[in-house]
Structures are given as C-alpha cells and as structure tokens.
mmCIF file of C-alpha atoms and ligand atoms in Angstrom:
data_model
loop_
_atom_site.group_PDB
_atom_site.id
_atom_site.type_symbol
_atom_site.label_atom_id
_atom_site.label_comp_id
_atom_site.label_asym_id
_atom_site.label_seq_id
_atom_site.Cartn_x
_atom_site.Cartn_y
_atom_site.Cartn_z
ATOM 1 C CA UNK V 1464 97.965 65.121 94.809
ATOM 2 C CA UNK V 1465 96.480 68.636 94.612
ATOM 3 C CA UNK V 1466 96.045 69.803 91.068
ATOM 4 C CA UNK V 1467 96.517 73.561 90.290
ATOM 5 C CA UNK V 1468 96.084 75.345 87.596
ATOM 6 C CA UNK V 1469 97.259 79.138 87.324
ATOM 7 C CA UNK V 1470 95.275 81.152 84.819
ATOM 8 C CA UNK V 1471 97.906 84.020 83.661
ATOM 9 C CA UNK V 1472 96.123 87.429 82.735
ATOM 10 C CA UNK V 1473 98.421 89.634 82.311
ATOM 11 C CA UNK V 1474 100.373 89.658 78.726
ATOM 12 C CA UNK V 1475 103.365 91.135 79.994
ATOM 13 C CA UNK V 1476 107.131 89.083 80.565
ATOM 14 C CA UNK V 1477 107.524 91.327 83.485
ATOM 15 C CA UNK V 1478 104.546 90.588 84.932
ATOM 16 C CA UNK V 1479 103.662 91.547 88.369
ATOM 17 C CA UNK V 1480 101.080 89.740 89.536
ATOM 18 C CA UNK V 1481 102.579 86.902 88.022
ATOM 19 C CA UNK V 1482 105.748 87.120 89.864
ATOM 20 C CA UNK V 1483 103.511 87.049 93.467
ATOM 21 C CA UNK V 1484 101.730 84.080 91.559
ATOM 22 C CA UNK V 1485 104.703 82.111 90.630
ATOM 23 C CA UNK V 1486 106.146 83.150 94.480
ATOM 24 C CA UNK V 1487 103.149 81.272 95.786
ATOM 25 C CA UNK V 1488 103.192 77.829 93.434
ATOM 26 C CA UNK V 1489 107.002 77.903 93.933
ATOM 27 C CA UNK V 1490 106.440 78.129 97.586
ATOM 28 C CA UNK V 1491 104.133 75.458 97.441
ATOM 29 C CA UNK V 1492 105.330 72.756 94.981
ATOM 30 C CA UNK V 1493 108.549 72.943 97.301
ATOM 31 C CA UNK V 1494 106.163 71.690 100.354
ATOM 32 C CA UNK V 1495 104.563 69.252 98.285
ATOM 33 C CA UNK V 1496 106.320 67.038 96.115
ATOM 34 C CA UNK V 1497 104.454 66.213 93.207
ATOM 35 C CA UNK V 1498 101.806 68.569 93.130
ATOM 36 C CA UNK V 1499 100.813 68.805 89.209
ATOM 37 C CA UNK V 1500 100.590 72.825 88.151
ATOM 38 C CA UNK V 1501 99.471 74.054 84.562
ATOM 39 C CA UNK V 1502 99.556 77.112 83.571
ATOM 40 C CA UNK V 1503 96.716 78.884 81.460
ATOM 41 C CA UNK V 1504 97.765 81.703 79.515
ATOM 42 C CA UNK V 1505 94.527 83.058 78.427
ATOM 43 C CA UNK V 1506 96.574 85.275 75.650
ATOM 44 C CA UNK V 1507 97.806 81.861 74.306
ATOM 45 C CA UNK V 1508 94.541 80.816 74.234
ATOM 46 C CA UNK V 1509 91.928 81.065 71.486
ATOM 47 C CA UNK V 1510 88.900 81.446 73.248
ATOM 48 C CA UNK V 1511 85.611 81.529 70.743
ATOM 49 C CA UNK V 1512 83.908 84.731 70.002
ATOM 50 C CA UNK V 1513 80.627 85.481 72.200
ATOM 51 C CA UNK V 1514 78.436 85.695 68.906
ATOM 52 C CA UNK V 1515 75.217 84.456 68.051
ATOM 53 C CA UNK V 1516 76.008 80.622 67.700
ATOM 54 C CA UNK V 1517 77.542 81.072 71.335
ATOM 55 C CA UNK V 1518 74.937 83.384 72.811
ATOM 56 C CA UNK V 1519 72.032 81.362 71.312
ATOM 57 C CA UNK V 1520 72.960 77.683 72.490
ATOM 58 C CA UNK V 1521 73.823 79.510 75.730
ATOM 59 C CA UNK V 1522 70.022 80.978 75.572
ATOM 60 C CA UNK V 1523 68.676 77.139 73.861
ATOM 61 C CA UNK V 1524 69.840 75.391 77.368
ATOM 62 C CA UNK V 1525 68.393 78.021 79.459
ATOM 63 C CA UNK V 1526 65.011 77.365 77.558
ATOM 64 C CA UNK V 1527 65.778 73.604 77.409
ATOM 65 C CA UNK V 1528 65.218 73.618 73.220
ATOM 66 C CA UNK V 1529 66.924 71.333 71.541
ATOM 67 C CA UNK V 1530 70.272 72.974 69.957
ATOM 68 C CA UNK V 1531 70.623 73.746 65.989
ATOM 69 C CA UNK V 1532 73.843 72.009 64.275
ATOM 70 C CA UNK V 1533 75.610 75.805 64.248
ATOM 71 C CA UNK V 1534 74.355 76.144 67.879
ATOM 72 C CA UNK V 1535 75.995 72.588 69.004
ATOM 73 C CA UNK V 1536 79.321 72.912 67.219
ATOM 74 C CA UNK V 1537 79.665 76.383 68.957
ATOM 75 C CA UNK V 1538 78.462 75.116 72.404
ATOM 76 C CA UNK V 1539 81.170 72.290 72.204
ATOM 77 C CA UNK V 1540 83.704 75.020 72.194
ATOM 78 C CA UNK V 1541 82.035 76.159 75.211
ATOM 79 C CA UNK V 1542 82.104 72.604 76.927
ATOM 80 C CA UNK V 1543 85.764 72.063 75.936
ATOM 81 C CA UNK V 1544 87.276 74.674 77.883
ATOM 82 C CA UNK V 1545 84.223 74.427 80.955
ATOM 83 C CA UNK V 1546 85.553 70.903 81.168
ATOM 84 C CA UNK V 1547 89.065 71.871 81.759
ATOM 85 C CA UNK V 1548 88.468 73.513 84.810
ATOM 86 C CA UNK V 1549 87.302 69.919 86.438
ATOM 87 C CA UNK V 1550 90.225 68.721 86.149
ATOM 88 C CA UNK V 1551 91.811 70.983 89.172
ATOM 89 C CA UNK V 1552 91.217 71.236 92.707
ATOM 90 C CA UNK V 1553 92.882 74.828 93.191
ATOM 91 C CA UNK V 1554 93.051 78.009 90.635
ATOM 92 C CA UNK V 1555 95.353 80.542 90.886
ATOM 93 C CA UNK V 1556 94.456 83.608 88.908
ATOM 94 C CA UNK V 1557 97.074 86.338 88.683
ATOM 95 C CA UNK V 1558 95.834 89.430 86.959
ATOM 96 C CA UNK V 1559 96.740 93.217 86.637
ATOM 97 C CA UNK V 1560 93.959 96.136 86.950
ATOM 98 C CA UNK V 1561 93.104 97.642 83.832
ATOM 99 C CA UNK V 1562 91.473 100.951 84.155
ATOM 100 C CA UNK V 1563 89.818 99.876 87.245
ATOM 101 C CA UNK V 1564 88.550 96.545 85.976
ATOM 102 C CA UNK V 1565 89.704 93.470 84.961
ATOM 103 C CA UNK V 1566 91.629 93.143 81.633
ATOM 104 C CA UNK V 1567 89.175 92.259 78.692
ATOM 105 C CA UNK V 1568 90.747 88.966 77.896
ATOM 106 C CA UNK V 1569 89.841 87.399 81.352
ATOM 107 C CA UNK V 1570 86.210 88.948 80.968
ATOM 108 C CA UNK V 1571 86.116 86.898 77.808
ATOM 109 C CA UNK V 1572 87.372 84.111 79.205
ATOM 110 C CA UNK V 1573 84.634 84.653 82.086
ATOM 111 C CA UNK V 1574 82.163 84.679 79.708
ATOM 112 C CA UNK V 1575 82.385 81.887 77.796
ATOM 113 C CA UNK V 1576 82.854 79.712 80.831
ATOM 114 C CA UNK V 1577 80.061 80.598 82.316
ATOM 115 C CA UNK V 1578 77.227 78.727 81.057
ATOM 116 C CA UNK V 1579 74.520 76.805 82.387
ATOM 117 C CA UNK V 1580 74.470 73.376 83.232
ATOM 118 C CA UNK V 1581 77.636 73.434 82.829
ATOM 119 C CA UNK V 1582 79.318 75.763 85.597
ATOM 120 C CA UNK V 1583 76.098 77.288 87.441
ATOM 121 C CA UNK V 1584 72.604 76.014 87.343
ATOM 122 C CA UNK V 1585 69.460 78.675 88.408
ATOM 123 C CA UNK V 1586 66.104 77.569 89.382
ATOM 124 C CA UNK V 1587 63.325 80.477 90.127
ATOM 125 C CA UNK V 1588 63.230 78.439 94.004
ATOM 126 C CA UNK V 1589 66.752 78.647 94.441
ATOM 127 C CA UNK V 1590 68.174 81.058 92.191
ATOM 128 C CA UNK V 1591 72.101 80.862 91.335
ATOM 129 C CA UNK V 1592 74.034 77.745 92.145
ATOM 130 C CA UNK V 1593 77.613 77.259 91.381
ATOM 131 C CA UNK V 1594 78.506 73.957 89.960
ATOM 132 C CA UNK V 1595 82.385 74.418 90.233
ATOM 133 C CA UNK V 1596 82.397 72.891 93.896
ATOM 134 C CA UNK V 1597 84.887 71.384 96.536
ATOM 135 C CA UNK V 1598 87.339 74.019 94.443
ATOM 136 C CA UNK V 1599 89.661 76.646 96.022
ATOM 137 C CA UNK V 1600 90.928 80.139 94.357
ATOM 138 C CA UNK V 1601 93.739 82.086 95.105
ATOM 139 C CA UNK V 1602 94.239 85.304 93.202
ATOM 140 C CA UNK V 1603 96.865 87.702 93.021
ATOM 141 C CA UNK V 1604 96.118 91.223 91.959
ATOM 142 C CA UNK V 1605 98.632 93.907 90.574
ATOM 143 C CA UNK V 1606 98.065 97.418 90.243
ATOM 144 C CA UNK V 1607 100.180 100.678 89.896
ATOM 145 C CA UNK V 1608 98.461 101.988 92.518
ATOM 146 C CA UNK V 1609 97.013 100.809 96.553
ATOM 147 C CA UNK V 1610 93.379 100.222 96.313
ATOM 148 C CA UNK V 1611 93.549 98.384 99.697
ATOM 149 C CA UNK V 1612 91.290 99.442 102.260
ATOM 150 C CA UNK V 1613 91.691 102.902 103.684
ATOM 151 C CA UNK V 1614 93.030 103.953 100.553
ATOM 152 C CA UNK V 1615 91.436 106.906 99.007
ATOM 153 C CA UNK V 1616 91.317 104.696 95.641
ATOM 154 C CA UNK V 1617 89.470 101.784 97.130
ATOM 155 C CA UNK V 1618 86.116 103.283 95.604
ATOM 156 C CA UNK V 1619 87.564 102.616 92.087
ATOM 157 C CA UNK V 1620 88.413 99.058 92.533
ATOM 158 C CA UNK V 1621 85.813 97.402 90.569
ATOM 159 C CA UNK V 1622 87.815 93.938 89.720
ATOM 160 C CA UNK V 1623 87.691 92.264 93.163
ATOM 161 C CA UNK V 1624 84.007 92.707 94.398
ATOM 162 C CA UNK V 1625 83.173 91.418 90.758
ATOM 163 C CA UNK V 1626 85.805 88.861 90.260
ATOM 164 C CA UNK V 1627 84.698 87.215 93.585
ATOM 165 C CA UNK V 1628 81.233 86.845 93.642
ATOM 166 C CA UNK V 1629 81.844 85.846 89.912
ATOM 167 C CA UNK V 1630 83.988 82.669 91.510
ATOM 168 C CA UNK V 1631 81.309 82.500 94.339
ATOM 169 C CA UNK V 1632 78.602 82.179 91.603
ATOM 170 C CA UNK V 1633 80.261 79.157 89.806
ATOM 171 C CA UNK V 1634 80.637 77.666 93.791
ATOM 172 C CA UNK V 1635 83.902 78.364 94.744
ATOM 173 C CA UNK V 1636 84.097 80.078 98.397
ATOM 174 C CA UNK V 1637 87.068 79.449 99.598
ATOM 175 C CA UNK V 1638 88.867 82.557 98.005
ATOM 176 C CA UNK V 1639 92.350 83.693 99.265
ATOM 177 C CA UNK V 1640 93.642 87.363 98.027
ATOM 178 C CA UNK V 1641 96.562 89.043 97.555
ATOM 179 C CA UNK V 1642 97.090 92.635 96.289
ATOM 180 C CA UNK V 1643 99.994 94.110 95.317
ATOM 181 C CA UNK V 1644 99.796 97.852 95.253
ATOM 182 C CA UNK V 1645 101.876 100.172 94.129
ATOM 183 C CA UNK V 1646 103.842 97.840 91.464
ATOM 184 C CA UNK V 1647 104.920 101.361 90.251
ATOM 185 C CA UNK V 1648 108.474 101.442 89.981
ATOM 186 C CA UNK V 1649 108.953 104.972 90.766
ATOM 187 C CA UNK V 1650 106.429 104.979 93.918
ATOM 188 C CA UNK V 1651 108.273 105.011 97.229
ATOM 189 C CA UNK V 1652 105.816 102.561 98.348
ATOM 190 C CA UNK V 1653 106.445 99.792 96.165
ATOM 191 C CA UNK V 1654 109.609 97.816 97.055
ATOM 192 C CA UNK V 1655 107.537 97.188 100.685
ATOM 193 C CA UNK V 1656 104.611 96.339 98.950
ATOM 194 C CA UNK V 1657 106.309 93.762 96.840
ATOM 195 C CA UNK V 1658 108.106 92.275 99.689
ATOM 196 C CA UNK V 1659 104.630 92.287 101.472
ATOM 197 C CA UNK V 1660 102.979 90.309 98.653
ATOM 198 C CA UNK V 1661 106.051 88.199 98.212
ATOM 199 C CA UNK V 1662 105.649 87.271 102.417
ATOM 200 C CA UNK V 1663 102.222 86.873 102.101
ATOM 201 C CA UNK V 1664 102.561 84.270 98.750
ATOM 202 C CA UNK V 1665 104.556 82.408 100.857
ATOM 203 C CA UNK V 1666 102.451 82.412 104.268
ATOM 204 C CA UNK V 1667 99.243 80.999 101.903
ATOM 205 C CA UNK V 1668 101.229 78.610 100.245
ATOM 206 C CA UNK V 1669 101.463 77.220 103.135
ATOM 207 C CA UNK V 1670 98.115 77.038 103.983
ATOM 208 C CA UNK V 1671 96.327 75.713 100.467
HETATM 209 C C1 FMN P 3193 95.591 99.063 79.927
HETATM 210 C C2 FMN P 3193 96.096 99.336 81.315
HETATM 211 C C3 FMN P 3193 95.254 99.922 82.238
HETATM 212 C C4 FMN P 3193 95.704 100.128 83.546
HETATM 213 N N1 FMN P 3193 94.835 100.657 84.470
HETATM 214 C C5 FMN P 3193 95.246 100.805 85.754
HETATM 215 C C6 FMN P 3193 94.343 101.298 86.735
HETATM 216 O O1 FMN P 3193 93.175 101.563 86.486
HETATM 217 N N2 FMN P 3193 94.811 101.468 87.991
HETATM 218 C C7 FMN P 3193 96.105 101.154 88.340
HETATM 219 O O2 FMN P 3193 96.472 101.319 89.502
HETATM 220 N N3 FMN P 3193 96.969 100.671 87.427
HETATM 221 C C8 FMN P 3193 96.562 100.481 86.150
HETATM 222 N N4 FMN P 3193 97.426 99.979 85.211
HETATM 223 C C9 FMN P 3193 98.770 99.563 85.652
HETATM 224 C C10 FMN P 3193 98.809 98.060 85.972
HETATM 225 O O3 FMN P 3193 97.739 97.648 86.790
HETATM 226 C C11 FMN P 3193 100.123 97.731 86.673
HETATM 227 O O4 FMN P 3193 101.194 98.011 85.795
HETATM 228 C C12 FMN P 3193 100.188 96.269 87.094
HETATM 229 O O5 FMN P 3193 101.457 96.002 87.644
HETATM 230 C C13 FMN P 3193 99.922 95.374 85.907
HETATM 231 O O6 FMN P 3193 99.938 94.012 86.288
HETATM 232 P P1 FMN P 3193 101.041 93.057 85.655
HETATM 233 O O7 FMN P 3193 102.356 93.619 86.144
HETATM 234 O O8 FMN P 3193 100.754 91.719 86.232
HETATM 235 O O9 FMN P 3193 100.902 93.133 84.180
HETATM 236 C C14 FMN P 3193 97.026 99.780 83.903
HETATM 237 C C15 FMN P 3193 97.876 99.230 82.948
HETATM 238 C C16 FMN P 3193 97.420 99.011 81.665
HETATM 239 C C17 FMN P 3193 98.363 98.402 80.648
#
C-alpha cells in the first residue's frame, strides 16, 4: 500500500494548485484501492518558531555537544514533525508562487525539517546527504502567470530550482512537476493551461 501524504501550501478554498493536486490523488486512489492519503495543511499546522532554542540544538548536533534542557524540549518539536515524514512513501506538495518564491509558511516548514541527523547528514568527505530516501515527490505549482520554459518570465521563477534541490538535499530524486500557468482568470491562456495540468495530473497518476 503506497502511503501519500499531500502537504497543502496554499491558504486559499479556491486553491489552484490544489485542485491539480487533488486531480492527481483522485486519479490515483481510483487505480489503487486502498492507498492511505493525508493531507498536511501547513496553515493548520503550528510549526515552532526558528529561535534560539531551535537554532541552537540545531547548531549542538552539528557540533555533537550534548543538548541543554531548553535546547532538547525545542529539538523534540523538531523530531516530531521530521518523524512524520517517515511514515510516507510519496509527497505531494501543491503550492502557489508568491512574489516569485515560495510562500513563507512552506519556507518555515522547510526549515524546521531540515535538521541534521535527522533528514540530511554532511561529512567534510562527502558533503550533503539526504536521509529522506527510497521517497518520491510530486509537486504541483500555481501561478498567475507562465514561467515555463521559453517564457520571458522563466528568469523570475525562483521556487522550483530551490524547492528541488531542497527535496534532492534531504534524498529524494525522483521528482515529478507540474505547473500550472496562467491560473489568472482573466488571461486567455488559462482555461488550456488548466486543462493541460488537469491531463497531465492524470497521466502521472498513473505512473507513481
Ligand atoms: C502574496 C502573493 C504573491 C503572488 N506572487 C505571484 C508572483 O510572483 N507571480 C505570479 O505569477 N503570481 C503570483 N501570485 C498569484 C498566485 O501565484 C496565483 O493566484 C496562484 O494561482 C496561487 O496558487 P493557489 O491558487 O494554489 O493559491 C501571488 C499571489 C499572492 C497572494
């Protein structure tokens, strides 16, 4: 039984990238019977804040010192929600572009899960190694406009390149993409870009 878990970033009920999202687990639950899918709304979720307590039993590992009391409590919140994503074999991250980037609650949610020991280990030999393995992402991007390529926007698309070598960095490769562009609903372009997306949802469900 293949265990998914979609990680919701966008806040919004009419949610684009959620709808190409949903297309795809919809698509696929109905090939597999059985297939277990949770869904992680990170605006549901209270994710702690990246201050010192965090940052310094983040730094304590790193130097392998024992942690303070303050510095374990707060790296248990850490651990918690690292643990959670072990309990999946494929993530599904929908998410709009925000001002080029990626909205600031799945940055947070970036950063606290990515710790070491825990999701990525580094060694001066070998450098970064993920510690997420044998996983498989699919992500669904929204946007009001096309930063695919040839577009002349694809220059200011700074969520992909970053959101993927993120998930390559805690050892997930096998990364599957879908970008809907223009979601606009005045741009002439967008009721064939949604039925692209929608096709496309489909076609991968079918392959996961
Ligand atoms: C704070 C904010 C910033 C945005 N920045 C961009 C942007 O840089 N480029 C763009 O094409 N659309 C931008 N948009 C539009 C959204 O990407 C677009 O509405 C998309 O459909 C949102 O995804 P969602 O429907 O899943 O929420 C922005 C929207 C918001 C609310």
């Amino acid at each position: 039984m293949t265990r998914i878990l979609h990680i919701v970033c966008s806040p919004r009920a009419n949610s684009q990238s959620r709808l190409v999202a949903d297309a795809l687990i919809e698509a696929y639950a109905g090939l597999h019977a059985g297939a277990k899918v949770d869904v992680l709304d990170l605006w549901d979720l209270q994710l702690p804040e990246m201050r010192e307590d965090v940052l310094n039993a983040k730094y304590a590992v790193l130097a392998k010192r024992e942690h303070t009391p303050a510095q374990a409590i707060a790296w248990e919140t850490v651990q918690r929600e690292t643990a959670r994503l072990f309990e999946y074999d494929v993530f599904v991250i929908s998410t709009p572009m925000w001002n080029w980037g990626l909205p600031y609650r799945l940055k947070h949610y970036i950063d606290v899960i990515t710790q070491p020991g825990l999701t990525f280990k580094w060694t001066p030999e070998r450098g970064y190694e993920g510690l997420v393995l044998g996983r498989r992402a699919v992500v669904a991007y929204a946007s009001s406009f096309d930063y695919g390529d040839g577009s002349p926007l694809a220059r200011f698309d700074h969520q992909k390149g970053y959101l993927e070598d993120w998930l390559r960095m805690i050892g997930i490769d096998d990364i599957r993409t879908i970008a809907f562009g223009p979601t606009h609903p005045d741009a002439p372009a967008m009721p064939a870009a949604r039925a692209q997306a929608m096709k496309q949802a489909e076609a991968l469900a079918r392959t996961l």
